[in-house]
XYZ file of C-alpha atoms in Angstrom:
651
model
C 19.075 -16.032 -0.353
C 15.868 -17.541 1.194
C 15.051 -15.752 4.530
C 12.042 -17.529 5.072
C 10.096 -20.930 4.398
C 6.539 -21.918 5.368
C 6.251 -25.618 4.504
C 2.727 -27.633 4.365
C 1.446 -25.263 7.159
C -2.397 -26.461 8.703
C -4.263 -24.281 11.031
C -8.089 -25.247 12.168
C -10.426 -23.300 14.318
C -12.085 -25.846 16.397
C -12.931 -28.166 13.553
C -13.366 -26.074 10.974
C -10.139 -25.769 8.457
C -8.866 -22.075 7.716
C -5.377 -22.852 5.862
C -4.385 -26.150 4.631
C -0.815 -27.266 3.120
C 0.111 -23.568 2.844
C 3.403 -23.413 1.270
C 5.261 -19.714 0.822
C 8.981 -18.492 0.333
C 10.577 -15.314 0.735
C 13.916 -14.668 -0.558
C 15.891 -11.496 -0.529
C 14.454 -8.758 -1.919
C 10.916 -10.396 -2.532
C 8.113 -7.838 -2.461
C 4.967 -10.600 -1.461
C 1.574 -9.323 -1.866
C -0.868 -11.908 0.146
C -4.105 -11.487 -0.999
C -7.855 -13.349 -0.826
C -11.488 -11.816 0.296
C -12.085 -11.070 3.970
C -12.290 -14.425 6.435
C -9.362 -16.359 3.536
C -6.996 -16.671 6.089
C -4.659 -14.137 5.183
C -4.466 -12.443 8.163
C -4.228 -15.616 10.623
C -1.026 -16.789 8.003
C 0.715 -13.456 9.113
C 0.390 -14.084 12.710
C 1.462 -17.512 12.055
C 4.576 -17.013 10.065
C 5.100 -13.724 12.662
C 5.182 -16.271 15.920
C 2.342 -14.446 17.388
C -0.279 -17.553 16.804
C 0.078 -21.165 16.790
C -0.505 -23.692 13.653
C -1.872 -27.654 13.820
C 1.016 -29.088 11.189
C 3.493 -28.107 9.090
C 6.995 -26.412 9.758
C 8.149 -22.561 9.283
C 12.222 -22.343 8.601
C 14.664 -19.570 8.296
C 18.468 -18.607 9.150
C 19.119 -17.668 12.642
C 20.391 -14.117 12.127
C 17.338 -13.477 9.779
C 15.366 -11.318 11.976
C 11.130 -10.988 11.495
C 9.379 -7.245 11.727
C 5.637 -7.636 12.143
C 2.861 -4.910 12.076
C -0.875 -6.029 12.869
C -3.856 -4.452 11.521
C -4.496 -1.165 13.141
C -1.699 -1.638 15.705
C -1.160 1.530 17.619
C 2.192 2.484 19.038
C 1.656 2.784 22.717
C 4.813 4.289 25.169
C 5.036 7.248 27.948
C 7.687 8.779 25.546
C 7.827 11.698 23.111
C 7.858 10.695 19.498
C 11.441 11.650 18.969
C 12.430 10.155 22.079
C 10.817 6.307 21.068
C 12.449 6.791 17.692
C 15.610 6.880 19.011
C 15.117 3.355 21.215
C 15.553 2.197 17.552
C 19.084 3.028 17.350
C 20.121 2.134 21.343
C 22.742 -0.008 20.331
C 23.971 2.886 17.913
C 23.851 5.448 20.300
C 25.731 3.537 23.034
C 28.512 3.339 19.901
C 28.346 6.460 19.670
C 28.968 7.252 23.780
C 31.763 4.691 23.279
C 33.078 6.743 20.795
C 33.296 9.800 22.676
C 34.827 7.453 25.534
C 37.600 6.853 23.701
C 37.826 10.342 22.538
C 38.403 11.447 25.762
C 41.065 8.869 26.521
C 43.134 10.148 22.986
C 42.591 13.367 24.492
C 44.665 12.612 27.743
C 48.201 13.760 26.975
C 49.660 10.982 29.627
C 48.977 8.750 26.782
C 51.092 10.048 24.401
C 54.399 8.847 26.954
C 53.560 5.555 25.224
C 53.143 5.611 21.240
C 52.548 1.685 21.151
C 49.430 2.519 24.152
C 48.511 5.394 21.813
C 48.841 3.453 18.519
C 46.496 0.377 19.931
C 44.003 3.240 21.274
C 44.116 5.134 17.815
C 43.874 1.744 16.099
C 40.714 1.014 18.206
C 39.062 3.759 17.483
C 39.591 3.982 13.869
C 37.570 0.294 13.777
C 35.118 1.419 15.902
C 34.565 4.496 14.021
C 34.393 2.426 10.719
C 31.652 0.115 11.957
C 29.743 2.972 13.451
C 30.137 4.371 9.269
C 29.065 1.046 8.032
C 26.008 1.126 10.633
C 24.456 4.307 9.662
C 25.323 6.091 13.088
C 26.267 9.322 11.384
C 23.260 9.551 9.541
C 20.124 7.956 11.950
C 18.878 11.267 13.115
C 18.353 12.108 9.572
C 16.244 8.824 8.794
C 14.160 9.479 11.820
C 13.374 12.991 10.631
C 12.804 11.264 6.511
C 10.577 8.635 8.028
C 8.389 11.027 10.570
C 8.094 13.198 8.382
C 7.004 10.929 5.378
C 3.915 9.747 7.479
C 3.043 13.331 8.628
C 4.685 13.814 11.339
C 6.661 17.392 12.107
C 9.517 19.679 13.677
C 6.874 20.838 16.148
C 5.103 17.380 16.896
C 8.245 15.751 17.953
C 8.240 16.637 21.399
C 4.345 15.512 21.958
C 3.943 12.886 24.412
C 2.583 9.555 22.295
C 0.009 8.868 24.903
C -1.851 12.312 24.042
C -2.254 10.979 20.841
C -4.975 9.792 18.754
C -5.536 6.002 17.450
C -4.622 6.818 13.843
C -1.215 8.805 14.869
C -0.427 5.838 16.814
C -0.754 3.528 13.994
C 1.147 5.495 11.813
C 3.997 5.599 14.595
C 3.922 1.874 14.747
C 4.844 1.850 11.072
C 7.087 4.327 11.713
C 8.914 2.499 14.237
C 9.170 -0.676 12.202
C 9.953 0.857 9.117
C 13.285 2.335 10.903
C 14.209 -1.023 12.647
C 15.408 -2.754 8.810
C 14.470 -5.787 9.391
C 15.334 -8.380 6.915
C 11.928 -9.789 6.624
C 8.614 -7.015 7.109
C 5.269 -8.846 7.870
C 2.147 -5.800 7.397
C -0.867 -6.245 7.384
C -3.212 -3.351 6.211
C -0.065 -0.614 6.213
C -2.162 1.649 4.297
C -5.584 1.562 6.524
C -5.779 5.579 7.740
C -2.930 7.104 5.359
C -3.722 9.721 3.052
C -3.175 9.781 -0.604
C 0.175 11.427 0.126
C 1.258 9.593 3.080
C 0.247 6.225 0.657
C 2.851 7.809 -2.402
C 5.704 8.412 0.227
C 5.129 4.407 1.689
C 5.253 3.050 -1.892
C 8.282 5.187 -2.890
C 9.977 4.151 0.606
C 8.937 0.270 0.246
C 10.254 0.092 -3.292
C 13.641 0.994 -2.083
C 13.704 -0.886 1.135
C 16.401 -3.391 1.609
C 14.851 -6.279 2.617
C 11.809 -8.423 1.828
C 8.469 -7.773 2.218
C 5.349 -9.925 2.753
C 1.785 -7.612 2.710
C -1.620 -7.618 3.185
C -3.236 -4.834 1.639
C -7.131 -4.476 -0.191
C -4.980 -1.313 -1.900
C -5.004 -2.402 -5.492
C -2.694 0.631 -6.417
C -0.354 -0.264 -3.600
C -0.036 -3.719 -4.114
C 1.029 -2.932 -8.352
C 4.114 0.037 -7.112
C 5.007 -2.464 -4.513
C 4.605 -5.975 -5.121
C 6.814 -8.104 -7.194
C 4.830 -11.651 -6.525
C 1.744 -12.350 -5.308
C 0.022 -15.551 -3.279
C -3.454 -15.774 -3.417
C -5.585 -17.444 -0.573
C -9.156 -19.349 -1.568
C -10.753 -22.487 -0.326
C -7.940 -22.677 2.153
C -5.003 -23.576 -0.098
C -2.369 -20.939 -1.469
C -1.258 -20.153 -5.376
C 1.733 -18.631 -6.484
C 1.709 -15.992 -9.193
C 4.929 -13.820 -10.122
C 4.451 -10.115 -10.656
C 2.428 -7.487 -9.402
C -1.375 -7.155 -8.727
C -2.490 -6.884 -12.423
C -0.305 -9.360 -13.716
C -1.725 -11.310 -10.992
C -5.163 -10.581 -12.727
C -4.129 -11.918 -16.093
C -2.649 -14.622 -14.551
C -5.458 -16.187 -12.878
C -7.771 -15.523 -15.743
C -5.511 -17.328 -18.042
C -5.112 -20.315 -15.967
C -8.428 -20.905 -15.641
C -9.546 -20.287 -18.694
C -6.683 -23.187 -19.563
C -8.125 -25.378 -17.028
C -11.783 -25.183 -18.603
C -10.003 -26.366 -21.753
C -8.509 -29.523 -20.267
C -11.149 -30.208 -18.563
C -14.078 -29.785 -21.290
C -11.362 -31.757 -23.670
C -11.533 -34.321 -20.752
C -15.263 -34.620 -20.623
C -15.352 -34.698 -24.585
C -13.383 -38.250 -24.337
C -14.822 -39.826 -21.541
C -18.265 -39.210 -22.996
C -16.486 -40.892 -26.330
C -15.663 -43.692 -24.532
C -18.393 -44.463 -21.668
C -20.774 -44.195 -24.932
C -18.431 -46.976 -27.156
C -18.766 -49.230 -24.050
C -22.258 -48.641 -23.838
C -23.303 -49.451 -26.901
C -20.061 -52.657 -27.445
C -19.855 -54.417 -24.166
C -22.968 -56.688 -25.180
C -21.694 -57.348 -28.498
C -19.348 -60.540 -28.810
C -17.675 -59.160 -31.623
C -16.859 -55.720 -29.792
C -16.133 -57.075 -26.188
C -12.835 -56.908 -26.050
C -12.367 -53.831 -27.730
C -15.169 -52.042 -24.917
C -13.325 -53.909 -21.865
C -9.853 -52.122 -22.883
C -12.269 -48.462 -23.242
C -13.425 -49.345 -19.627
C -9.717 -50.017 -18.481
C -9.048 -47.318 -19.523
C -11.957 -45.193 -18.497
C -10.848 -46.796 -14.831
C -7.154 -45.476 -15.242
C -8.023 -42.375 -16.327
C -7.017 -39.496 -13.509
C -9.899 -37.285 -13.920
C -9.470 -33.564 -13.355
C -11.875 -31.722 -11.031
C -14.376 -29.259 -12.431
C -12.444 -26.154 -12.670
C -13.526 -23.498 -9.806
C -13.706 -19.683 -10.483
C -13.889 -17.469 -7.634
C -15.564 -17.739 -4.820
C -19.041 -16.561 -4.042
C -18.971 -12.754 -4.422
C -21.459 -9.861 -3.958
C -23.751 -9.271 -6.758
C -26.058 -5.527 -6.931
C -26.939 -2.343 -8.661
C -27.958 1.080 -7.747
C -31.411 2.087 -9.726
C -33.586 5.145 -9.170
C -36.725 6.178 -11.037
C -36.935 9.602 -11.897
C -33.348 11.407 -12.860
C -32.662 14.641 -11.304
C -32.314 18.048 -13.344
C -29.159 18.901 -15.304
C -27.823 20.875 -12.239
C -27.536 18.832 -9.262
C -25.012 20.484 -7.337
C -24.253 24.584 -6.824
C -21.308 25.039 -3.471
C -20.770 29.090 -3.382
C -17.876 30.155 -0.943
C -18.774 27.342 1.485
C -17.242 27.690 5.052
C -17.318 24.295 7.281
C -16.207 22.890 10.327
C -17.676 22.386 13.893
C -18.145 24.492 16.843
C -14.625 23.040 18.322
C -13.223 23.596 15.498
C -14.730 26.151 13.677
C -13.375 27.298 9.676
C -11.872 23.775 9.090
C -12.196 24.570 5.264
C -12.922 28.333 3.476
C -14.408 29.319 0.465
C -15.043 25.688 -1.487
C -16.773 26.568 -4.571
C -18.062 23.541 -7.169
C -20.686 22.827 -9.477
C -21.970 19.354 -9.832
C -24.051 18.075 -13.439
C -26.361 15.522 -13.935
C -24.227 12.226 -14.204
C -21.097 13.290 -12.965
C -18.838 11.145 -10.764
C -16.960 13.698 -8.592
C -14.123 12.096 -6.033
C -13.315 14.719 -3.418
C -9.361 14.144 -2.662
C -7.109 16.184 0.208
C -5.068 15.462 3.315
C -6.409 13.884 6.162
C -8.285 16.367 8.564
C -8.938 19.015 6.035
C -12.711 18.351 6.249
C -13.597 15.723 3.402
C -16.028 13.968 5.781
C -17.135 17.414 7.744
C -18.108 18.650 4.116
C -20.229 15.543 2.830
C -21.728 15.789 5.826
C -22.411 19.255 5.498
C -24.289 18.699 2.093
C -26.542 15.870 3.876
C -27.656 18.314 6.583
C -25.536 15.982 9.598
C -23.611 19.279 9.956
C -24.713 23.267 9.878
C -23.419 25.717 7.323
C -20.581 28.405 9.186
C -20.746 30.510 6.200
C -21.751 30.700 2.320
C -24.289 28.380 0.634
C -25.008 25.317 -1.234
C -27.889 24.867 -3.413
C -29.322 21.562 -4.899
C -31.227 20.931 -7.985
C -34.287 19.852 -8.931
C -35.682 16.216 -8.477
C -32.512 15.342 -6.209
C -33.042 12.790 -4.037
C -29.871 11.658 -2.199
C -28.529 8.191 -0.893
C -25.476 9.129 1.501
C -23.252 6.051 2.744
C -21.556 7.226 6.072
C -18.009 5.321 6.563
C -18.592 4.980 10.324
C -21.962 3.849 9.530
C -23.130 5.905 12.279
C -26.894 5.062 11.373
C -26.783 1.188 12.215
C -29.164 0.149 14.775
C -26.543 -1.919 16.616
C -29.115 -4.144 19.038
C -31.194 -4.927 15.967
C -30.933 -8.340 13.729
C -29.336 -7.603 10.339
C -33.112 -8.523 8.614
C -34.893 -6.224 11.193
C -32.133 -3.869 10.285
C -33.481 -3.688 6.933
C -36.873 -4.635 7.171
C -37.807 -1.722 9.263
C -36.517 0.411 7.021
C -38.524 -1.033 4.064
C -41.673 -2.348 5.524
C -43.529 -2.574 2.594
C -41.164 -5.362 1.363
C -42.057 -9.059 1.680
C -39.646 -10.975 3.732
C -38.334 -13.235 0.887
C -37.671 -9.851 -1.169
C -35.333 -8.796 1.966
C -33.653 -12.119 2.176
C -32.846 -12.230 -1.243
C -31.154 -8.338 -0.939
C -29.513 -9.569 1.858
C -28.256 -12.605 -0.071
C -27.086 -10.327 -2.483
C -24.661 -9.270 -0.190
C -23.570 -12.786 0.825
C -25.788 -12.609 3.688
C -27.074 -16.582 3.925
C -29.674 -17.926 6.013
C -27.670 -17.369 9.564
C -26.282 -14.469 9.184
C -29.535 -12.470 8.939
C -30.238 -13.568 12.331
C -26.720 -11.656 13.446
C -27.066 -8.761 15.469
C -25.657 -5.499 13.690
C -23.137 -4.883 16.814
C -21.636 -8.222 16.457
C -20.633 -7.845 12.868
C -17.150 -7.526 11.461
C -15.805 -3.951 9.411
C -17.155 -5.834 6.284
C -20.335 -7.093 7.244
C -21.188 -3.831 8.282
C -20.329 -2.316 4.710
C -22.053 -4.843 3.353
C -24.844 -3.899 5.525
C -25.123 -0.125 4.874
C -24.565 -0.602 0.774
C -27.479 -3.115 1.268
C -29.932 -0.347 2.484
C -28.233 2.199 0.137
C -29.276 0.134 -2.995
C -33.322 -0.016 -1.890
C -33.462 3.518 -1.530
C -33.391 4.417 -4.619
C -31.500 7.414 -4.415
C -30.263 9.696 -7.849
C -27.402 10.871 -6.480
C -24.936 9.005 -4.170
C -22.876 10.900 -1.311
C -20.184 7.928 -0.289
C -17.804 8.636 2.437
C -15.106 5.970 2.022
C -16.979 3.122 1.010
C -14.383 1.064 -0.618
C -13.206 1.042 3.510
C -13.018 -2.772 5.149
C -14.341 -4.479 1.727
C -11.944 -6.991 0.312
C -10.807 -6.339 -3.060
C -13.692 -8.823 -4.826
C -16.500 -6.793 -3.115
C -14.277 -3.490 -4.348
C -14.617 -4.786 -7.973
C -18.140 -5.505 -7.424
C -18.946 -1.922 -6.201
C -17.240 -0.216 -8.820
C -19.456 -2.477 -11.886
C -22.238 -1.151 -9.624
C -21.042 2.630 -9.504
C -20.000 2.701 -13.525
C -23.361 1.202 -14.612
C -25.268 3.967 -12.437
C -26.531 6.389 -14.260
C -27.190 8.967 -11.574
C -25.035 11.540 -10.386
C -21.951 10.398 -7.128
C -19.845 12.393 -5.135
C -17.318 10.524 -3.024
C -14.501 10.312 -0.944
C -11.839 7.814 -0.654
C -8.159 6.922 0.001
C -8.421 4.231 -2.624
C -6.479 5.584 -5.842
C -7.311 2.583 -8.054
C -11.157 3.098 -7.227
C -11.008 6.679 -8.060
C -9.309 6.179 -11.452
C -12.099 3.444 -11.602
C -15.151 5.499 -11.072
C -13.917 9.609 -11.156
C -15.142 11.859 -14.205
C -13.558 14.834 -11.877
C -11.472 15.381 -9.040
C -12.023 18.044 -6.624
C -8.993 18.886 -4.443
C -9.588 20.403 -1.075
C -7.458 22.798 0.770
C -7.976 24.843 4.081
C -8.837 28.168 1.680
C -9.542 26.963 -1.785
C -10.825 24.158 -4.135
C -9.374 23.214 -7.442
C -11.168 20.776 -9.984
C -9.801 18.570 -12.461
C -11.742 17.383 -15.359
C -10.141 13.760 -15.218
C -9.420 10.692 -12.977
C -6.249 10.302 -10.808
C -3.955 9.869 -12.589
C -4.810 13.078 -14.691
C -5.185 15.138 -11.295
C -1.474 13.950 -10.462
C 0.256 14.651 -14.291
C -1.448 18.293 -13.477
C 0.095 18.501 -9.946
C 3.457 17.607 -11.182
C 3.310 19.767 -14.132
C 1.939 22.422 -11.077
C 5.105 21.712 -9.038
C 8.134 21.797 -12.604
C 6.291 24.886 -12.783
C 6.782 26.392 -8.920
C 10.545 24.988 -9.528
C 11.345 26.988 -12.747
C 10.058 30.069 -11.011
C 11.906 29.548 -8.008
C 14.858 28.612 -10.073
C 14.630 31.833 -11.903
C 13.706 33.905 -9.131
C 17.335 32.203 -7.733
C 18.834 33.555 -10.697
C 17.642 37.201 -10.721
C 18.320 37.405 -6.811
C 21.763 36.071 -7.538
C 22.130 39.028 -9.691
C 20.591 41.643 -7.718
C 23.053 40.378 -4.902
C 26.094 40.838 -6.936
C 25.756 44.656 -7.629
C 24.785 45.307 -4.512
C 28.564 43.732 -3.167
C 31.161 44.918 -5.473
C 33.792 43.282 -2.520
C 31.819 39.937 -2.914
C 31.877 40.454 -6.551
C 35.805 41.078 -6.774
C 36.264 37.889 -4.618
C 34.411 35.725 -7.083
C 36.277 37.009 -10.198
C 39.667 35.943 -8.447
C 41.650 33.626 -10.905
C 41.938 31.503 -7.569
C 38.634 31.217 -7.044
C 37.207 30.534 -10.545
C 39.938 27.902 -10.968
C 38.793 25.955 -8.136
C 35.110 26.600 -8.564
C 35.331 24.855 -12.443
C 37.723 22.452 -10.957
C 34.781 21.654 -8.177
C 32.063 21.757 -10.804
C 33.810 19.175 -13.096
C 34.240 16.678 -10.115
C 30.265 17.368 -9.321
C 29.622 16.495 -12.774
C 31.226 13.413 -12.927
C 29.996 12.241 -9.513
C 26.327 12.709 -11.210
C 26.928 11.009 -13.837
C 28.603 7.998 -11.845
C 25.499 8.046 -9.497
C 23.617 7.910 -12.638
C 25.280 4.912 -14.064
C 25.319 3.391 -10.880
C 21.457 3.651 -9.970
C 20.952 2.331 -13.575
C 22.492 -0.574 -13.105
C 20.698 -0.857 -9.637
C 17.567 -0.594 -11.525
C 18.370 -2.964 -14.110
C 19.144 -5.401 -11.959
C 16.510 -5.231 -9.232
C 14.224 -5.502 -12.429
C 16.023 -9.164 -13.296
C 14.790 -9.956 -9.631
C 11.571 -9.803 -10.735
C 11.439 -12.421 -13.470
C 10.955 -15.821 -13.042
C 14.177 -17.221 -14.451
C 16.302 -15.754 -11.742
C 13.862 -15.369 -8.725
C 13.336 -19.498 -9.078
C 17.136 -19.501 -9.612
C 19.153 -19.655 -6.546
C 22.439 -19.015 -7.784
C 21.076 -16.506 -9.834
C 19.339 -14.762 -7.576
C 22.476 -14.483 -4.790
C 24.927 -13.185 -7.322
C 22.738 -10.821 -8.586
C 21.932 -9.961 -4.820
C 25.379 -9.301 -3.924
C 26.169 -7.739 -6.891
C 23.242 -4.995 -5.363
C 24.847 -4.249 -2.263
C 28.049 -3.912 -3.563
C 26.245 -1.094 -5.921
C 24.385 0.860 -3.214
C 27.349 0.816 -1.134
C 29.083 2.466 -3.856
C 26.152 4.439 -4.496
C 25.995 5.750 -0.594
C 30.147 6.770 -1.157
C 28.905 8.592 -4.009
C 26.191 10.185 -2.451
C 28.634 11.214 0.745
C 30.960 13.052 -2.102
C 28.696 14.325 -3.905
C 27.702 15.986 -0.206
C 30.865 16.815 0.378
C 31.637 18.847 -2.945
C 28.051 20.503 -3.102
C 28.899 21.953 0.835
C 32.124 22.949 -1.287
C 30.725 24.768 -3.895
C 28.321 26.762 -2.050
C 30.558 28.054 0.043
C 32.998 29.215 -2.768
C 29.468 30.217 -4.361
């Protein structure tokens, strides 16, 4: 089913064009990745299709009962209530079913009633529908999403009573998403969900988006995101819009295959006109070869000539270099205490070693102390307890995410002219231009610039330092996804030493050698990227499970000699006959919910490919087929409940 269609949409700023006959569809179940480098549009095409800003031309459609759920960049969530008591506003028309309910209740209660079984019957009939549709709504089971959805974006028992307004920005946000995650909308518009989430928090949001039931339409610089999530992606350059089906890398191939196609037809092109324009050349004087050049010119002149083939757009180009490499031991943290004097012991006893061209990403939950212990190392903070000790011939280039060391009233060439004085002005123009600073925009002053620019900015300085070993605090933050790319060719061909943090899983599998995981007590370090740092946590957590599970067993044990009259009850014939007969029917509701989230798989997966996503006949019967399987699958589920509660009480 098509929920939404943006048809030959125009949009100008004064006279200058940002989007021009932008055409997009989403259909049910579409997972839409919008993507495009900072300033494509991308952004102002949410707000558009979201009715929160206005377009020139162009028309957006979609059902009437198709209803839009929009979250802006960095939107916090802003109300006088307690966390638990704005969740529930989600569900008002729920919980006035469910007062209803107990209404009539009451009224089935009243034993004057029961003097007329045809009053009684229409009451008893009237509740039994409106206790069906509260089923079908969720109502017996909201309280649980709340508590699923608060707590998958860090949010506790003990923080639901906290008034939102004592909150800080990032909570906010995350209760934004929160809220609109809950509402099921059939269409979500996000842009930037992931800004501010941890690495954890990011893993819950793909696992939840992946199983959402309706479409989705995101902005996100998350390359890791966008590949769990997306299932289609438009991409935004020079103003117009290109459709690509699959997820982020597919995307990838895509676009390099289509352009490499493109240089093909168009050098093929070139091949024949130069062909003919030189036959005419060298025949249209001759009388013998006239005719024969006229029809080449004709045909020259009917020829629809295809347009030089454009790769991207103008990107950031630069390197790190340094002259003199630092000793084989760079790095030596013994028993390391930090924090501040508000908060003092945010992290105990961190203990690492760091080697002469290692590339070290420093991972943990937000607020453990990433950034308080980088800045730690770079003297910005005092040592609580323990030591650190670095090499010889270290000479450090830190890049501070808040880019706290900006001279906001300056220009962005004094900025970095008075930092390198010795330079000639063209040599700090052309740095800058590196950076897709141009002419004008060195004359900007640093407070006016944009989350970007400022990045931009700070690597710009960074890279003239010549530094042998890079401290990064987030720097993959407020870069678009082509400047990303760029830093990481930058970071790989460095041949110093880097220790960073970031949120950004697809950089860290791009530039980590090791990953150092930080805890309030304790470090661990993996010798790998990412994605060997998570196959060791889940091998960590099978692990913790087979213990507990045998742990289970031996306490099991333990508890039965020590209750012979517990014992006795178990071995009843009774009881073991219904406990196998309750087992059995366990079994085969498993295996049905196995079958039946196969087949939900399966065909979720034919959503994806072109044939039936371009197919709308396809695509609906496959659709309802879907719900008709995770209804089933939530009956399932409810048994499955209901025979488990069963068990353990025979248990």
């Amino acid at each position: 089913m098509i929920l939404l269609q943006v048809q030959q949409i125009t949009k100008f700023f004064g006279a200058e064009p940002i989007l021009e006959n932008i055409k997009l569809e989403v259909k049910t179940n579409d997972r839409i990745a919008l993507v495009g480098r900072n300033g494509a549009g991308k952004s102002t095409l949410l707000k558009i299709i979201a009715g929160q800003m206005s377009y020139d031309s162009g028309l957006i459609s979609k059902p009437k009962q198709v209803e839009i759920g929009y979250l802006a960049q960095n939107t916090g969530l802003e109300s006088s209530r307690t966390i638990w008591n704005e969740m529930l506003t989600v569900f008002d028309t729920l919980r006035q079913m469910e007062q209803d309910l107990r209404a009539v209740e009451e009224k089935l209660g009243d034993h004057a009633l029961y003097d007329s079984p045809e009053a009684y019957q229409q009451v008893l009939t009237t509740y039994d529908e409106m206790q069906h549709q509260f089923k079908e709504l969720g109502g017996y089971q909201y309280e649980a999403e709340i508590r699923s959805v608060l707590h998958g974006l860090r949010f506790y028992q003990e923080d639901f009573d906290k008034l939102i307004a004592s909150l800080s920005g990032g909570q906010k946000t995350r209760l934004a998403l929160a809220k609109l995650l809950l509402s099921k909308q059939d269409v979500l518009i996000l842009d930037e969900p992931t800004n501010h989430l941890d690495i954890e928090t990011l893993r819950w949001l793909e696992t939840y988006l992946q199983n959402y039931n309706g479409a989705l339409l995101i902005v996100s610089h998350d390359r890791y995101f966008l590949d769990k999530v997306a299932n289609q992606v438009y991409e935004i350059s020079r103003h117009k819009i290109e459709h690509y089906a699959g997820n982020y890398s597919r995307f990838l191939e895509q676009k390099k295959a289509k352009l490499e196609q493109e240089w093909k037809e168009f050098d093929k092109q070139q091949t024949k006109i130069a062909k003919l324009e030189d036959f005419v050349a060298r025949n249209i004087v001759r009388a013998s070869t006239t005719k024969r050049a006229q029809s080449r010119r004709k045909q020259l002149d009917r020829m629809e000539r295809l347009d030089r083939p454009q790769g991207d757009e103008k990107a950031a180009h630069f390197g790190f270099r340094f002259e003199r490499p630092t000793g084989k031991e760079v790095l030596a943290v013994h028993d390391l205490t930090i924090g501040y004097s508000d908060r003092p012991d945010i992290a105990t006893n961190i203990r690492f070693d760091i080697s002469r061209g290692d590339s070290i990403a420093l991972v943990g939950p937000n607020g453990i102390g990433k950034s308080t212990l980088l800045k730690t190392l770079t003297g910005d903070l005092p040592v609580l307890a323990g030591n650190f000790t670095f090499g010889t011939g270290v000479k450090i280039g830190y890049y501070d995410q808040e880019q706290a060391k900006l001279s906001s009233g300056k220009t962005v060439l004094q900025e970095l002219w008075d930092d390198y004085p010795e330079l000639v002005e063209q040599e700090i123009r052309t740095t800058l231009g590196n950076f897709l600073f141009s002419e004008d925009d060195v004359l900007k002053i640093v407070h006016s610039l944009s989350g970007g620019e400022k990045a931009r900015l700070a690597l710009a300085k960074l890279t003239l330092l010549g530094a042998n070993v890079l401290i990064l605090d987030e720097p993959t933050n407020h870069l678009d996804i082509e400047s990303k790319e760029v830093l990481e060719a930058a970071l790989i061909d460095f041949e110093g030493t880097i220790l960073f943090v970031s949120h950004d899983r697809y950089f860290i599998n791009r530039i980590a050698t090791k990953v150092v995981e930080l805890s309030q007590t304790k470090t661990t370090v993996y010798l790998g990227d990412y994605d060997y740092y998570q196959e060791k946590l889940a091998e960590a957590e099978e692990l913790k499970r087979l213990a507990e599970e045998e742990q289970e067993t031996l306490g099991l044990a333990t508890e039965k000699e020590l209750s012979s009259s517990k014992a006795a009850y178990k071995q009843s014939k009774d009881v073991q006959k219904q406990l196998r007969k309750l087992s059995r029917k366990l079994e085969e509701l498993e295996l049905q919910m196995e079958e039946t989230d196969l087949k939900i798989g399966q065909l979720e997966e034919q959503l994806t490919l072109p044939e039936v996503f371009n197919d709308h006949e396809k695509s609906y019967a496959i659709t309802q087929e879907l719900d008709v399987l995770k209804e089933a699958s939530g009956a399932l589920m409810e048994d499955w409940t209901v025979v488990s509660e069963e068990l353990e009480q025979l248990s």
